[in-house]
PDB file of C-alpha atoms in Angstrom:
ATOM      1  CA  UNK G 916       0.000   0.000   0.000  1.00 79.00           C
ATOM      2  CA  UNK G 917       1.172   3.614  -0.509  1.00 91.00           C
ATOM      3  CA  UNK G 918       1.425   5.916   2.209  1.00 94.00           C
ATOM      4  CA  UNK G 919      -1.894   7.492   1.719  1.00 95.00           C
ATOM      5  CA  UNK G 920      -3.357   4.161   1.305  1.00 96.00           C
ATOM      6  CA  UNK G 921      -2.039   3.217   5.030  1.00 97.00           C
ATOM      7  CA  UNK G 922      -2.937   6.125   6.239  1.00 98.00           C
ATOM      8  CA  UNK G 923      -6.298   5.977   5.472  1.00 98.00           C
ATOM      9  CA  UNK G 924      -5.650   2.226   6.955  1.00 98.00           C
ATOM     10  CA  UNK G 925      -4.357   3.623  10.122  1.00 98.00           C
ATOM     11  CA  UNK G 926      -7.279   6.125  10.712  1.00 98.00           C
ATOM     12  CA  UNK G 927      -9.849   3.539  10.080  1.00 98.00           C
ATOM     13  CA  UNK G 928      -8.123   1.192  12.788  1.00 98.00           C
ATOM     14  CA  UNK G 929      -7.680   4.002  15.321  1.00 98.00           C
ATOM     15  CA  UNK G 930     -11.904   4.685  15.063  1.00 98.00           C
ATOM     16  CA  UNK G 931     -12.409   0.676  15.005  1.00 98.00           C
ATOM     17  CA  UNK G 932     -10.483   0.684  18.287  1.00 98.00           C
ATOM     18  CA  UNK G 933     -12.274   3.661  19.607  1.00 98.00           C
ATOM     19  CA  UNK G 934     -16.017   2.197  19.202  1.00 98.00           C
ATOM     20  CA  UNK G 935     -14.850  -0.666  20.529  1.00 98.00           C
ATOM     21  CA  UNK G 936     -13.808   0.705  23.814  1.00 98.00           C
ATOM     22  CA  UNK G 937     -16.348   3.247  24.027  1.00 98.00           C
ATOM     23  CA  UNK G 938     -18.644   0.218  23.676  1.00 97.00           C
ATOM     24  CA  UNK G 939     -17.058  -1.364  26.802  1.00 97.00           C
ATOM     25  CA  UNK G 940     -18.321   2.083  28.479  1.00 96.00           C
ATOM     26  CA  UNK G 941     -22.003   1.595  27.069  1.00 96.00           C
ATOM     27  CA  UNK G 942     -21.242   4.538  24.255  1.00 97.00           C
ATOM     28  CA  UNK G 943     -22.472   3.299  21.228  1.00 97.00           C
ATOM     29  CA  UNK G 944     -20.549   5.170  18.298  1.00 97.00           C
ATOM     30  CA  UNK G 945     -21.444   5.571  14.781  1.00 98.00           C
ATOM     31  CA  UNK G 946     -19.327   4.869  11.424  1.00 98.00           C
ATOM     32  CA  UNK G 947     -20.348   7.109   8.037  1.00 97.00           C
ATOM     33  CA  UNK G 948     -18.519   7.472   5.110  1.00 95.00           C
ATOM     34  CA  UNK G 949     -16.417  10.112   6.375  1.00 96.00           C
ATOM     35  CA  UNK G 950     -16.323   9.388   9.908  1.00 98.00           C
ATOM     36  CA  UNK G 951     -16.846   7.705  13.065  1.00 98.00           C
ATOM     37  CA  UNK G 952     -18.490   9.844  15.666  1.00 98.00           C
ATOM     38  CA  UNK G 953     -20.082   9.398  19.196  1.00 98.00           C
ATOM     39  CA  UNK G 954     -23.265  11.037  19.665  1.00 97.00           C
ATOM     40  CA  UNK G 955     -23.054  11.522  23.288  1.00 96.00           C
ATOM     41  CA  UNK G 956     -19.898  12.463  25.116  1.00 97.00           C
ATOM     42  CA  UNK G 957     -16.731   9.631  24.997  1.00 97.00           C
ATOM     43  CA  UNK G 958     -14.440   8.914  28.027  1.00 95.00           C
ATOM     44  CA  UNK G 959     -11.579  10.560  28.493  1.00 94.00           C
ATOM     45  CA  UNK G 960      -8.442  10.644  26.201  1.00 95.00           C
ATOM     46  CA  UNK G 961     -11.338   9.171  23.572  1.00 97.00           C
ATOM     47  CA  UNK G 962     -12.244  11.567  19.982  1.00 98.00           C
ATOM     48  CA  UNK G 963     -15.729  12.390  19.611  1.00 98.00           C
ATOM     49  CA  UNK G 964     -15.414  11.884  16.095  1.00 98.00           C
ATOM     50  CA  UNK G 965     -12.186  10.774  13.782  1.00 98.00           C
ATOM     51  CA  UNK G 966     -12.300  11.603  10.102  1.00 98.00           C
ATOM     52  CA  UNK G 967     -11.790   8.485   7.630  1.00 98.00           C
ATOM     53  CA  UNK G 968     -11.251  10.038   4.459  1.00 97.00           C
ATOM     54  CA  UNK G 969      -8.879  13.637   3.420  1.00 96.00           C
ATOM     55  CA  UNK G 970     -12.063  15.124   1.912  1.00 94.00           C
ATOM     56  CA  UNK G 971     -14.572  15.116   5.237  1.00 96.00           C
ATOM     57  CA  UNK G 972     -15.339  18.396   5.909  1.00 96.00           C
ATOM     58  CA  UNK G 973     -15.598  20.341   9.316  1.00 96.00           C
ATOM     59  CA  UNK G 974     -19.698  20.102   8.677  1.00 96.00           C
ATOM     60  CA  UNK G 975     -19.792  17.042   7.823  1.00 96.00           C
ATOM     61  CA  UNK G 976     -17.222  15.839  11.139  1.00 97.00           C
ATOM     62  CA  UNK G 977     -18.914  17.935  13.193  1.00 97.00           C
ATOM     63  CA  UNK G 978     -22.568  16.604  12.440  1.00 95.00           C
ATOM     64  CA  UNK G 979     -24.206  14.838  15.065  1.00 93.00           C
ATOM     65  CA  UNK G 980     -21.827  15.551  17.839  1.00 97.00           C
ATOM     66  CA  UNK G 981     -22.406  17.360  20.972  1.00 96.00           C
ATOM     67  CA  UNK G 982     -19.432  20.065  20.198  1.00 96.00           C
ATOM     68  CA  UNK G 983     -19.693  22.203  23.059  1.00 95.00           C
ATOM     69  CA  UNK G 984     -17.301  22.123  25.768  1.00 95.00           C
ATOM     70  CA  UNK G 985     -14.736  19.267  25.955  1.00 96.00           C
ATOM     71  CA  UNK G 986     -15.712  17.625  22.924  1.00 97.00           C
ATOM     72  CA  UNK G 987     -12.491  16.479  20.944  1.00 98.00           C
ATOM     73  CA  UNK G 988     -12.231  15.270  16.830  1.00 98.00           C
ATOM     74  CA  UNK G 989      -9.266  13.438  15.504  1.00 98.00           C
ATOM     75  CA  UNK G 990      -8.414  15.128  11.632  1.00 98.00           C
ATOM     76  CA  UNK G 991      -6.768  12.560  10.783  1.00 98.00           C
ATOM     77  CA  UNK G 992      -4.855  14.111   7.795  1.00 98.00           C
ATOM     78  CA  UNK G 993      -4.590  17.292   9.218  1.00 98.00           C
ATOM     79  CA  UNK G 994      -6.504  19.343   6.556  1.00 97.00           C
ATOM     80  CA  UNK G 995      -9.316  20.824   8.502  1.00 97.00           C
ATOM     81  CA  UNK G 996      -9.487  24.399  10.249  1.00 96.00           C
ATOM     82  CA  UNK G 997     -12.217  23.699  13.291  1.00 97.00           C
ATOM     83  CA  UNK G 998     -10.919  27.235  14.534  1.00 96.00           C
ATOM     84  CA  UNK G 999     -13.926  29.017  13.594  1.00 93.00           C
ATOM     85  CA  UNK G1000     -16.001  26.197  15.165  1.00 95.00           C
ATOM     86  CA  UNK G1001     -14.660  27.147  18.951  1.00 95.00           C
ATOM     87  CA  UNK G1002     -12.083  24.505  18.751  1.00 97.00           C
ATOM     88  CA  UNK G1003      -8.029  24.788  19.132  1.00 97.00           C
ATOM     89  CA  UNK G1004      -5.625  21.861  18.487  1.00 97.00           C
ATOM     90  CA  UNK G1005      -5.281  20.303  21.539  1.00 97.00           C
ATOM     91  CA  UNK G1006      -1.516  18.186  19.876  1.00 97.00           C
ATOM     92  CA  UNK G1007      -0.011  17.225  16.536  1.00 98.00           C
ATOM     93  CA  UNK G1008       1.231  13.694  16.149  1.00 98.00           C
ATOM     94  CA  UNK G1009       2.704  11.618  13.040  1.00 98.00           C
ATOM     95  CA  UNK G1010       1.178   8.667  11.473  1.00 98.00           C
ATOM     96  CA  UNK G1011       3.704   6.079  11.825  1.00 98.00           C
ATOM     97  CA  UNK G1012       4.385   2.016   9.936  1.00 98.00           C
ATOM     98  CA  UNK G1013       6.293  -0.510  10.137  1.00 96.00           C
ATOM     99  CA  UNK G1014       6.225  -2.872   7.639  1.00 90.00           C
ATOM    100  CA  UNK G1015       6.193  -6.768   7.670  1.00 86.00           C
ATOM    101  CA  UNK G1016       9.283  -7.369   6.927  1.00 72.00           C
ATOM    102  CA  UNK G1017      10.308  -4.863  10.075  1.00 61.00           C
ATOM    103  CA  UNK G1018       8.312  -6.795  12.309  1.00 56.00           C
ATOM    104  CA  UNK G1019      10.512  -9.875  13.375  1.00 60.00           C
ATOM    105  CA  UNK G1020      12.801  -7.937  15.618  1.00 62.00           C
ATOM    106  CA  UNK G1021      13.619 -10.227  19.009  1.00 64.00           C
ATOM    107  CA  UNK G1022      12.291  -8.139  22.554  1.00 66.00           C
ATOM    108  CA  UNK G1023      14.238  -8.180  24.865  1.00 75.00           C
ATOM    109  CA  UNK G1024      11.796  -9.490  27.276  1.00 85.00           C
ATOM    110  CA  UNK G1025       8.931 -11.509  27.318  1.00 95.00           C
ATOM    111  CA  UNK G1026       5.617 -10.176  25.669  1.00 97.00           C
ATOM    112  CA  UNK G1027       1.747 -12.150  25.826  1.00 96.00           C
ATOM    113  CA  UNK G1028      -1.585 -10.944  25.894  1.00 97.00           C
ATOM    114  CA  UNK G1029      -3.482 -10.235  28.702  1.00 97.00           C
ATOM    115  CA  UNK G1030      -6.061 -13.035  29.746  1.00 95.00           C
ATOM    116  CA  UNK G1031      -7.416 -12.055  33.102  1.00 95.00           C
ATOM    117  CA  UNK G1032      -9.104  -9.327  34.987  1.00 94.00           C
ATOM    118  CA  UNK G1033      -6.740  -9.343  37.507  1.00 95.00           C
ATOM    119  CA  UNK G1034      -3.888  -9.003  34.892  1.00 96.00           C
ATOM    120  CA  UNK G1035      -5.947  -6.016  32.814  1.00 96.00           C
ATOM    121  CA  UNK G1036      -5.971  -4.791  36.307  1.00 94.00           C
ATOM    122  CA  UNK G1037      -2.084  -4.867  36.760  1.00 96.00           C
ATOM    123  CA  UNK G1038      -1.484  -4.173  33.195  1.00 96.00           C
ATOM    124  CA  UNK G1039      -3.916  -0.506  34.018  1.00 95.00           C
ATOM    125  CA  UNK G1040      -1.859   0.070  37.302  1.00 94.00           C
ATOM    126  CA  UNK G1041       1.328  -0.009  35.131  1.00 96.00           C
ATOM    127  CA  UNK G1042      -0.366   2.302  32.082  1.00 95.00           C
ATOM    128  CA  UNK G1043      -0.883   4.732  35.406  1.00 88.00           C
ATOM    129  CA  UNK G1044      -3.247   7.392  33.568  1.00 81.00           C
ATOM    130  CA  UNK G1045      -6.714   6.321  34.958  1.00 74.00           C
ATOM    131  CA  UNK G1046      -8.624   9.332  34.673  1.00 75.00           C
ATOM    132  CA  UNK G1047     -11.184   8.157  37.489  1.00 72.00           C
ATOM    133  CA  UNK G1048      -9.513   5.332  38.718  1.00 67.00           C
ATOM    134  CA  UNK G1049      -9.243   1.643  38.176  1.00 71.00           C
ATOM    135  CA  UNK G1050     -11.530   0.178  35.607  1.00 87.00           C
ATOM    136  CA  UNK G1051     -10.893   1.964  32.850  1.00 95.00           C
ATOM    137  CA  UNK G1052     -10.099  -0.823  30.116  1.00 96.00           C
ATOM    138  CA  UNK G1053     -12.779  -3.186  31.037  1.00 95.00           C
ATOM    139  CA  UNK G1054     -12.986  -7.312  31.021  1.00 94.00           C
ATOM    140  CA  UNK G1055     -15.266  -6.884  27.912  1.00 96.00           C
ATOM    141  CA  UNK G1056     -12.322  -6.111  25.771  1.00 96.00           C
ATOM    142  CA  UNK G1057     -11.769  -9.954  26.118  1.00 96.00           C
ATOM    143  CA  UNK G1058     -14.871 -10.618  24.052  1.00 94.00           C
ATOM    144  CA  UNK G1059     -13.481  -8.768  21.187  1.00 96.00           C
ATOM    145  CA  UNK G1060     -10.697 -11.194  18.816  1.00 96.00           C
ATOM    146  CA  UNK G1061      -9.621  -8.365  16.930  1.00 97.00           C
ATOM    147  CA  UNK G1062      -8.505  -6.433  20.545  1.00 98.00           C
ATOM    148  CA  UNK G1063      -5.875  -7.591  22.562  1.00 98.00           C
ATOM    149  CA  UNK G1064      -4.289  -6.031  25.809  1.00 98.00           C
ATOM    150  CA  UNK G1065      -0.448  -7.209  25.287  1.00 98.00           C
ATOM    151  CA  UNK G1066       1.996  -7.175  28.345  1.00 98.00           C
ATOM    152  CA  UNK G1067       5.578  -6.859  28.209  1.00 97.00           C
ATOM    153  CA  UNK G1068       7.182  -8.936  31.993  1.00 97.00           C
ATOM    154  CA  UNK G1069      10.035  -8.201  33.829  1.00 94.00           C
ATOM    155  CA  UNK G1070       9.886 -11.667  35.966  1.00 92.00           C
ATOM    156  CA  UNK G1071       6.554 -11.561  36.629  1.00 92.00           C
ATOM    157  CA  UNK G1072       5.722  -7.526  36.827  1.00 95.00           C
ATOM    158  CA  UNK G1073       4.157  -5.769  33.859  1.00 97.00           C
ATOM    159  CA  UNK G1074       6.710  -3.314  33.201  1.00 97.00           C
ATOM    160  CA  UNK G1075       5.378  -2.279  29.333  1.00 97.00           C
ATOM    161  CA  UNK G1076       2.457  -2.596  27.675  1.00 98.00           C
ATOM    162  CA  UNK G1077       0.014  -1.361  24.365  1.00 98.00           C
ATOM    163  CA  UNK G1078      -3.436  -2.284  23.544  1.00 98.00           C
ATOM    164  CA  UNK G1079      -3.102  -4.216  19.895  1.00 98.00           C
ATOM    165  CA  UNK G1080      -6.319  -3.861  17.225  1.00 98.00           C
ATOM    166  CA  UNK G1081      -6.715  -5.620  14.006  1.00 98.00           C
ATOM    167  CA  UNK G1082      -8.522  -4.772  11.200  1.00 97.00           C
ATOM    168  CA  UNK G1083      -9.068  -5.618   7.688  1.00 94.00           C
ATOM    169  CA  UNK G1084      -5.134  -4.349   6.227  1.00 94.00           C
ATOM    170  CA  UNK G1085      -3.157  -3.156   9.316  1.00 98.00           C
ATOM    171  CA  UNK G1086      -2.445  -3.851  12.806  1.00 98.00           C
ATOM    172  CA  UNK G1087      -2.875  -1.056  15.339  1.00 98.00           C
ATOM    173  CA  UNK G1088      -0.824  -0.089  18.369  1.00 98.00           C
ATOM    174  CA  UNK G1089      -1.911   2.500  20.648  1.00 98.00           C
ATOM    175  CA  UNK G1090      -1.784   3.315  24.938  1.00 97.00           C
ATOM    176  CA  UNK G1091       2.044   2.115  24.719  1.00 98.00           C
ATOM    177  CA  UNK G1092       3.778   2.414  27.642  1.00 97.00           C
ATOM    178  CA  UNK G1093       7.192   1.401  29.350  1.00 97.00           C
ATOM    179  CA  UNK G1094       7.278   2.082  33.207  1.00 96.00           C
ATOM    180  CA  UNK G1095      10.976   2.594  32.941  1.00 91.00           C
ATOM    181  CA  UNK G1096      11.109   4.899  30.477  1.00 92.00           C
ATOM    182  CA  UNK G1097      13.075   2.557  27.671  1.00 94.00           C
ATOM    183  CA  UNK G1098      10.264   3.153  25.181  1.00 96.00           C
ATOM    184  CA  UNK G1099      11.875   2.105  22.083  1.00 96.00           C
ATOM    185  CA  UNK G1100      12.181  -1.255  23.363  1.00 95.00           C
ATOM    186  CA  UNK G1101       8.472  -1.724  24.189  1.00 97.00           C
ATOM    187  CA  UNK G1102       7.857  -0.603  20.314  1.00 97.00           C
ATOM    188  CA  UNK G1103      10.015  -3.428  19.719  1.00 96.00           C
ATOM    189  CA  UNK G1104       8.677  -6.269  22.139  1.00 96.00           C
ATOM    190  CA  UNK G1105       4.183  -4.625  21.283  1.00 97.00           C
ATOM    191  CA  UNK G1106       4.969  -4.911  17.569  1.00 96.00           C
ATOM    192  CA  UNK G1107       6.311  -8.348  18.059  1.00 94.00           C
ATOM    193  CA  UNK G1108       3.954  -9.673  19.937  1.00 96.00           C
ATOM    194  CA  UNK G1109       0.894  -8.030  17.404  1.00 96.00           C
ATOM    195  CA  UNK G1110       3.312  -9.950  14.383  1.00 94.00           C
ATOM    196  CA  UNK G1111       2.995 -13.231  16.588  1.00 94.00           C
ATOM    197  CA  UNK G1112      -0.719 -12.895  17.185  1.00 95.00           C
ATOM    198  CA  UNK G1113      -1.942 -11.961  13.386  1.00 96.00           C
ATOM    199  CA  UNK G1114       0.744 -12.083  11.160  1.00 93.00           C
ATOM    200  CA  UNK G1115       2.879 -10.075   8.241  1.00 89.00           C
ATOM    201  CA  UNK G1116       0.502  -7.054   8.500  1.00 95.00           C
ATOM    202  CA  UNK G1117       1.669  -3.513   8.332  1.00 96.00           C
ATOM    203  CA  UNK G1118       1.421  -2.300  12.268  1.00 98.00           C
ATOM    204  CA  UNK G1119       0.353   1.127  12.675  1.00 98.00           C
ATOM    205  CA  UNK G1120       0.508   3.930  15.026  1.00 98.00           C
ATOM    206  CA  UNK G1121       0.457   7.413  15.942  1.00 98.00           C
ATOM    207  CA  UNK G1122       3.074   9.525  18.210  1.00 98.00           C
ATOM    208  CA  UNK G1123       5.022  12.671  19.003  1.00 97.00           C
ATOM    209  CA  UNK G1124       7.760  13.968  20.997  1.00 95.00           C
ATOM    210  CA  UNK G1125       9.932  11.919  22.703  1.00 94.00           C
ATOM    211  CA  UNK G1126       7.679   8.587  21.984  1.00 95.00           C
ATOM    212  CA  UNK G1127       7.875   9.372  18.381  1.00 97.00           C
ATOM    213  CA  UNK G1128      11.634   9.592  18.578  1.00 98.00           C
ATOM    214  CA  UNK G1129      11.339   6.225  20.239  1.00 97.00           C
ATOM    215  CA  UNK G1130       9.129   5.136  18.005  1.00 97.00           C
ATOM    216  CA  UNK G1131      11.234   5.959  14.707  1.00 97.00           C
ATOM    217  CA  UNK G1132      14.323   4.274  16.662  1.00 96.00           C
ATOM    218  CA  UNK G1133      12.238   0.911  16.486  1.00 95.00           C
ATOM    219  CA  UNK G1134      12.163   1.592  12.669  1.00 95.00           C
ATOM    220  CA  UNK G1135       8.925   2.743  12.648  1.00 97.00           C
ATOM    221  CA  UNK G1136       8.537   5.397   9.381  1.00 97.00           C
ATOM    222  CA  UNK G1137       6.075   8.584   9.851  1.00 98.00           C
ATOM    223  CA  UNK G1138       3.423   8.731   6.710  1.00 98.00           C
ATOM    224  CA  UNK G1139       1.826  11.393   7.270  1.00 97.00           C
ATOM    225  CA  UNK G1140       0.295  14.059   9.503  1.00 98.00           C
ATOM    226  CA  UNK G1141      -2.624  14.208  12.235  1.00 98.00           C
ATOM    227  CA  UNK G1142      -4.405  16.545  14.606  1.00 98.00           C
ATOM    228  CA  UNK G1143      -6.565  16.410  17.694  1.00 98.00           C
ATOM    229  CA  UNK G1144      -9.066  19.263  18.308  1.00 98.00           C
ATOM    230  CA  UNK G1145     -11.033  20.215  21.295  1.00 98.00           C
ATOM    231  CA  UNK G1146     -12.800  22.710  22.399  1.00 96.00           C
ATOM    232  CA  UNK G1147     -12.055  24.072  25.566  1.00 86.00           C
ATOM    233  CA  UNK G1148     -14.521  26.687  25.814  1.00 75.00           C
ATOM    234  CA  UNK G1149     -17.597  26.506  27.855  1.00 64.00           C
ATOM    235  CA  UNK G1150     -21.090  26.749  25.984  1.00 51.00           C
ATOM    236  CA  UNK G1151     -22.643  30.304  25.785  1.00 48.00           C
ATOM    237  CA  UNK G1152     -25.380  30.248  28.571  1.00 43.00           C
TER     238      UNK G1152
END
């Protein structure tokens, strides 16, 4: 696939993996065309609506979600101007792959999936962003084959993790996380451990800063641009 092609690929993924774990919350999402949106609010570090294709406009993203204050959309090529809309961009990330043939670097430690609720629990404790507390990532992301919570061990403490979605041409990573700090090796050991669960597919992400450095260091390639939008403002009373 070309760049734009896995792009398209990657932003696809990233709103399959979004309605599924707004689902877990009882938030039913929507897919269009364009876009996948949530009519009511999502949870926390969760889009309100992701755009699917370069063409979706700011009408079209922003219909049928409440946009007032603390909603959030993922433009996920980075075309749109929500400015005018009440929105600001919240960050800028990069689009990242690595390709099949990338994929068969050995981890330094040892990387499974997550079978339990006591280890989702553990493997959340590690993450360490709860926004309310524990219970965040929920049991019923167990149910789901093309989800799957992947641990990296030190012994037997979680000490990285990511949250691994397949769909129909790429493999997504997202939530990664290395307790002690050596984040280019948990690119290594989550991409891995996706290759071992489904195969040669191209394994997609997005990033910035410092993870992104890590990221690229793991031979990860950027393809292309995204940004998050929220708007901050409260609602005229």
């Amino acid at each position: 696939m070309s760049s734009s092609l896995i792009v398209r690929a990657a932003a696809r993924n990233n709103a399959e993996w979004c309605d599924t774990f707004c689902r877990t919350h009882e938030i039913v999402g929507c897919f269009r065309a364009d876009s996948w949106f949530s009519p009511v609010r999502t949870p926390p570090y969760y889009p309100d609506a992701v755009t699917l294709l370069p063409g979706t406009t700011t009408d079209q993203v922003l219909s049928g979600i409440d946009t007032g204050e603390g909603c959030s959309v993922k433009d996920s090529f980075a075309v749109l101007d929500l400015a005018a809309a009440g929105f600001r961009p919240l960050f800028r990330a990069m689009w990242l792959v690595r390709k099949p043939d990338q994929t068969r670097s050995v981890s330094a430690r040892p990387w499974s999936a997550v079978t339990s609720e006591e280890q989702l629990g553990e493997w959340e404790a590690a993450w360490g962003e709860r926004p309310d507390g524990s219970g965040f990532f929920r049991r019923a992301l167990f149910e789901d084959e093309t989800i799957s919570v992947l641990a990296g061990y030190d012994a037997d403490r979680i000490v990285a993790g990511a949250v691994a979605t397949r769909s129909a041409k790429v493999i997504g990573l997202s939530n990664l996380f290395a307790t002690e700090g050596d984040l280019e090796s948990a690119w290594v050991g989550a991409a891995a451990a996706a290759a071992a669960l489904w195969g040669d597919m191209p394994i997609v992400a997005y990033e910035s800063g410092a993870a992104l450095d890590a990221a690229e260091a793991a031979r990860f390639t950027p393809i292309g641009e995204l940004v998050v939008w929220l708007n901050a403002s409260p609602s005229p009373s």
